[in-house]
Coordinates of C-alpha atoms in Angstrom, one line a residue:
M1 CA -62.1 61.3 -11.7
S2 CA -65.0 63.7 -12.1
Q3 CA -65.4 65.9 -15.0
S4 CA -64.9 69.1 -12.9
A5 CA -61.5 67.7 -11.8
D6 CA -60.5 67.2 -15.4
Q7 CA -61.5 70.8 -16.2
S8 CA -59.3 72.2 -13.4
K9 CA -56.1 70.9 -15.1
P10 CA -54.2 73.7 -16.8
S11 CA -54.3 73.7 -20.6
T12 CA -50.9 75.5 -20.8
F13 CA -47.7 75.0 -18.8
T14 CA -45.0 77.4 -17.7
Y15 CA -41.5 76.3 -17.2
P16 CA -38.5 78.3 -15.8
Y17 CA -36.4 77.4 -18.8
A18 CA -36.6 78.5 -22.4
R19 CA -37.8 75.8 -24.8
P20 CA -36.4 75.5 -28.4
A21 CA -38.3 74.6 -31.5
V22 CA -37.3 71.2 -33.0
T23 CA -36.5 70.7 -36.7
V24 CA -35.1 68.0 -38.9
D25 CA -32.6 68.3 -41.8
L26 CA -31.9 65.6 -44.4
V27 CA -28.7 64.8 -46.2
I28 CA -29.5 62.7 -49.3
A29 CA -26.3 61.5 -51.0
T30 CA -25.9 59.6 -54.2
Q31 CA -24.1 56.3 -54.2
E32 CA -21.3 57.3 -56.5
S33 CA -17.5 57.5 -56.3
N34 CA -17.9 61.3 -56.2
P35 CA -21.3 61.6 -54.3
R36 CA -23.7 64.4 -54.8
V37 CA -26.0 65.9 -52.2
L38 CA -29.6 67.0 -52.7
L39 CA -30.2 70.7 -51.9
I40 CA -33.3 72.8 -52.2
Q41 CA -33.4 76.5 -53.1
R42 CA -35.6 78.2 -50.5
A43 CA -38.7 79.9 -51.7
K44 CA -39.4 81.8 -48.5
D45 CA -37.5 83.7 -45.8
P46 CA -35.4 83.3 -44.0
F47 CA -32.8 82.8 -46.6
A48 CA -35.2 83.0 -49.6
G49 CA -33.2 82.1 -52.8
S50 CA -30.4 80.4 -50.8
W51 CA -29.6 76.7 -51.1
A52 CA -30.3 74.5 -48.1
L53 CA -30.9 70.9 -47.0
P54 CA -34.4 69.7 -47.2
G55 CA -36.1 69.8 -43.8
G56 CA -38.4 71.7 -41.5
F57 CA -40.2 71.8 -38.2
V58 CA -41.4 68.7 -36.3
D59 CA -45.2 68.8 -35.7
A60 CA -46.6 68.1 -32.2
G61 CA -46.9 64.4 -31.6
E62 CA -44.8 63.5 -34.6
T63 CA -41.7 61.3 -34.4
L64 CA -38.4 62.7 -35.7
E65 CA -38.2 60.2 -38.5
A66 CA -41.8 60.7 -39.5
A67 CA -41.1 64.5 -39.6
A68 CA -38.0 63.9 -41.8
R69 CA -39.9 61.7 -44.2
R70 CA -42.8 64.2 -44.4
E71 CA -40.5 67.1 -45.0
L72 CA -38.5 65.2 -47.7
L73 CA -41.6 64.3 -49.5
E74 CA -43.2 67.7 -49.3
E75 CA -40.1 69.6 -50.5
T76 CA -38.6 67.1 -53.0
Q77 CA -41.3 64.4 -53.8
L78 CA -38.7 61.8 -52.8
Q79 CA -39.3 58.8 -50.6
V80 CA -36.4 56.8 -49.2
E81 CA -36.2 53.4 -47.5
T82 CA -33.5 54.1 -44.9
L83 CA -32.8 57.1 -42.8
Q84 CA -30.0 57.2 -40.3
Q85 CA -29.9 59.8 -37.6
F86 CA -26.4 61.1 -37.4
G87 CA -26.3 64.4 -35.4
A88 CA -28.0 67.2 -33.5
F89 CA -27.3 70.8 -34.2
G90 CA -28.4 73.6 -31.8
D91 CA -25.8 76.4 -31.7
P92 CA -27.4 79.8 -30.8
G93 CA -28.1 81.9 -33.9
R94 CA -28.4 78.9 -36.3
D95 CA -31.9 80.1 -37.3
P96 CA -32.9 83.8 -37.4
R97 CA -36.5 82.8 -36.4
G98 CA -35.3 81.8 -32.9
W99 CA -33.8 79.0 -30.9
T100 CA -34.0 75.8 -32.9
I101 CA -32.4 72.4 -32.5
S102 CA -32.2 70.3 -35.6
I103 CA -31.8 66.5 -35.8
A104 CA -30.0 65.5 -38.9
F105 CA -30.7 62.4 -40.9
L106 CA -28.7 60.7 -43.7
T107 CA -29.3 58.3 -46.5
K108 CA -27.7 57.2 -49.7
I109 CA -29.6 56.5 -52.9
A110 CA -28.7 55.2 -56.3
P111 CA -28.1 58.0 -58.9
E112 CA -30.9 56.7 -61.1
A113 CA -33.3 57.2 -58.2
A114 CA -32.3 60.8 -57.8
S115 CA -35.2 62.5 -59.6
A116 CA -36.4 65.1 -57.1
I117 CA -39.1 67.7 -57.9
A118 CA -39.4 71.0 -56.0
G119 CA -42.5 71.3 -53.9
D120 CA -43.8 73.1 -50.8
D121 CA -41.2 75.6 -49.6
A122 CA -38.7 74.7 -52.3
A123 CA -38.3 77.0 -55.4
A124 CA -35.9 74.5 -57.0
V125 CA -33.9 71.4 -56.2
G126 CA -30.4 70.5 -57.3
W127 CA -27.8 67.8 -56.9
F128 CA -24.4 69.2 -56.0
P129 CA -21.0 67.5 -55.6
F130 CA -19.9 67.6 -52.0
R131 CA -16.7 69.3 -53.2
K132 CA -18.5 72.1 -55.0
L133 CA -21.3 73.3 -52.8
P134 CA -23.0 76.7 -53.1
K135 CA -23.2 79.1 -50.2
L136 CA -25.7 77.4 -47.8
A137 CA -28.4 78.8 -45.5
F138 CA -28.5 78.3 -41.7
D139 CA -25.7 76.1 -40.4
H140 CA -26.0 73.5 -43.2
E141 CA -22.3 73.7 -44.1
A142 CA -21.6 72.3 -40.6
I143 CA -24.3 69.7 -41.0
L144 CA -22.7 68.6 -44.3
T145 CA -19.3 68.5 -42.7
A146 CA -20.6 66.0 -40.1
A147 CA -22.4 64.1 -42.8
R148 CA -19.2 63.5 -44.7
V149 CA -17.8 61.8 -41.6
A150 CA -20.9 59.7 -41.2
L151 CA -20.7 58.7 -44.8
R152 CA -17.1 57.5 -44.4
R153 CA -18.1 55.4 -41.4
W154 CA -21.1 54.0 -43.3
R155 CA -18.8 53.1 -46.2
N156 CA -16.4 51.3 -43.9
R157 CA -19.0 49.0 -42.4

């Protein structure tokens, strides 16, 4: 193919359907009889000061799992061995910045490995019992409800 033919290809594309942004959210639970979940306190809007799951936008060309691992490291300084994808969340209005679909991941870690440090968009990090969660940003309460079901299935394997 000639160089001029390559230059005639459009550099942008238009589609008749709206396209959502893709994000990842992570549920990091402790391996305890009464598990705790890792939350970050958001440093920036939307929901600045509110508690949320670690996560963020998927970069172009990045796999979902790579995005989840990157966001977890950036926001909490944690690295985990195993991540299990357990759900997708895309209800309209879940993010005030626009239409987003989030892919949720889950892992369990030993309590002694639960030493997270706030970084990037996180003002603080905290471990909260599943039964005593603060008010959460976005639709993270719904994500945690689904995570509880996934954790029960995981425990019963």
